[in-house]
């Protein structure tokens, strides 16, 4: 309204909508306008449509529903007033109607506003290019996020917030603690746990009735580790999302650099973990101190040891790329553990990552919560490896939780067993925790020769009969056991007729003996089936 050509105009209705942003200008006289209208369009009209009482409200509603910026009407060509019902409708929706009391050349309006928009867009691109250049210089000169936040504040002229799960939150300029806490809470609710695959990058959230925050998450290896926000009491400018985009990319670069540097600094953890694996540390206090844990006066820590095995299924991958992939997985693992406040030691050994996690045992749910956290972290790493690294699979296992760090070697031995079982027994995959192996704990502890003999004693005759007659009695027995003796469910799972199943069950009884379903025989047969399956897949 401050443009020179609009000095001859006035607001007739919809003053509450003067904040609407104009994206372009159109001349539209036809009444079916929806296909030709875009959000933010300013419409110029002689008001010819106002003469049609049945269609004029529909015309204005089309403009409102399409989120047009406003309507300019010229008096003197087609009309000399605007009906009261149209003005009321515009006021109700805060939709500006601008009236030129005398005829005006529409071409002058379009030229003026289009020139202004194009020049502003050109200036915006120049400012963004300048911002990009400055932010690149900052990332090359320092690893300090605060300098980037100051630059964002300078270009946006708004309060800037940086919320992180890896380091301290920062606000520029500084703000009151209660406001900082409210922003952090809003970030945790709106940004941190949001699914990236189904949501937009920019997240617009209301802090209170007058203040909003435009957040953009900082994503590394497909995970949200922090977020940058612009706090404003106004509608964010079109430059704000672009400024945030440049900023979060720079912050991600700094965070990655910091994490890789930290990875190099923490390589002395290899020695600590190696000593634990070899049972060379016998003093619990010394062990906990070496991990950086504070000594507890009351209570205790829980320790869980685990192994992540990296399998490369693509044969034509250079060693350099394999090493780079291992390094990325290590950095992601450390970052996720840090994000979830889990003290840890991590060591890479060949294609295996050994990780020892600790948690102060505060409640009875501490162990369960730690296991859930490790399960989520393992899933995130497996997802990253599948989607970002060529032909890479992650096999993971964790031992039992223990109250003494010096007993960690047993946890790692259990973790190896978990991986072996989950790889050799398909129905146990994915199994992450030794506690969940059940009867496989016994089977894995037994020597292979003993298991082979046990299988031969209880299933040998059946296996030999199947090999000779190809009657699939072994798979029928397995399905019958899995269905808890239900003949209907067994037939369904095998896709065979009930009479065929009855014939096979008769043959099973003939080979195994009439007492094969008695408790002691049934238990032995079930154990033999599990052992046979494990031995078959471990070849």
PDB file of N, CA, C and O in Angstrom, residues 515-526:
ATOM      1  N   UNK A 515       5.330 -93.932  22.103  1.00  0.00           N
ATOM      2  CA  UNK A 515       5.435 -92.980  23.216  1.00  0.00           C
ATOM      3  C   UNK A 515       6.063 -91.642  22.809  1.00  0.00           C
ATOM      4  O   UNK A 515       6.458 -90.857  23.652  1.00  0.00           O
ATOM      5  N   UNK A 516       6.116 -91.345  21.513  1.00  0.00           N
ATOM      6  CA  UNK A 516       6.869 -90.155  21.064  1.00  0.00           C
ATOM      7  C   UNK A 516       6.252 -88.838  21.523  1.00  0.00           C
ATOM      8  O   UNK A 516       6.923 -87.804  21.558  1.00  0.00           O
ATOM      9  N   UNK A 517       4.986 -88.857  21.931  1.00  0.00           N
ATOM     10  CA  UNK A 517       4.347 -87.636  22.421  1.00  0.00           C
ATOM     11  C   UNK A 517       4.275 -87.588  23.947  1.00  0.00           C
ATOM     12  O   UNK A 517       3.709 -86.646  24.500  1.00  0.00           O
ATOM     13  N   UNK A 518       4.840 -88.569  24.614  1.00  0.00           N
ATOM     14  CA  UNK A 518       4.928 -88.505  26.072  1.00  0.00           C
ATOM     15  C   UNK A 518       5.896 -87.375  26.459  1.00  0.00           C
ATOM     16  O   UNK A 518       6.861 -87.101  25.723  1.00  0.00           O
ATOM     17  N   UNK A 519       5.647 -86.705  27.590  1.00  0.00           N
ATOM     18  CA  UNK A 519       6.425 -85.489  27.933  1.00  0.00           C
ATOM     19  C   UNK A 519       7.934 -85.627  27.785  1.00  0.00           C
ATOM     20  O   UNK A 519       8.582 -84.771  27.172  1.00  0.00           O
ATOM     21  N   UNK A 520       8.520 -86.708  28.350  1.00  0.00           N
ATOM     22  CA  UNK A 520       9.986 -86.811  28.306  1.00  0.00           C
ATOM     23  C   UNK A 520      10.489 -87.039  26.883  1.00  0.00           C
ATOM     24  O   UNK A 520      11.506 -86.470  26.475  1.00  0.00           O
ATOM     25  N   UNK A 521       9.751 -87.839  26.078  1.00  0.00           N
ATOM     26  CA  UNK A 521      10.161 -88.061  24.686  1.00  0.00           C
ATOM     27  C   UNK A 521       9.932 -86.814  23.848  1.00  0.00           C
ATOM     28  O   UNK A 521      10.785 -86.448  23.016  1.00  0.00           O
ATOM     29  N   UNK A 522       8.790 -86.158  24.047  1.00  0.00           N
ATOM     30  CA  UNK A 522       8.472 -84.946  23.276  1.00  0.00           C
ATOM     31  C   UNK A 522       9.537 -83.876  23.501  1.00  0.00           C
ATOM     32  O   UNK A 522      10.005 -83.241  22.546  1.00  0.00           O
ATOM     33  N   UNK A 523       9.940 -83.670  24.779  1.00  0.00           N
ATOM     34  CA  UNK A 523      10.964 -82.658  25.090  1.00  0.00           C
ATOM     35  C   UNK A 523      12.270 -82.996  24.381  1.00  0.00           C
ATOM     36  O   UNK A 523      12.918 -82.121  23.798  1.00  0.00           O
ATOM     37  N   UNK A 524      12.673 -84.253  24.422  1.00  0.00           N
ATOM     38  CA  UNK A 524      13.928 -84.665  23.778  1.00  0.00           C
ATOM     39  C   UNK A 524      13.865 -84.445  22.268  1.00  0.00           C
ATOM     40  O   UNK A 524      14.837 -83.996  21.644  1.00  0.00           O
ATOM     41  N   UNK A 525      12.713 -84.796  21.663  1.00  0.00           N
ATOM     42  CA  UNK A 525      12.553 -84.634  20.214  1.00  0.00           C
ATOM     43  C   UNK A 525      12.587 -83.150  19.826  1.00  0.00           C
ATOM     44  O   UNK A 525      13.208 -82.773  18.831  1.00  0.00           O
ATOM     45  N   UNK A 526      11.915 -82.317  20.619  1.00  0.00           N
ATOM     46  CA  UNK A 526      11.926 -80.877  20.328  1.00  0.00           C
ATOM     47  C   UNK A 526      13.337 -80.316  20.425  1.00  0.00           C
ATOM     48  O   UNK A 526      13.753 -79.500  19.584  1.00  0.00           O
TER      49      UNK A 526
END
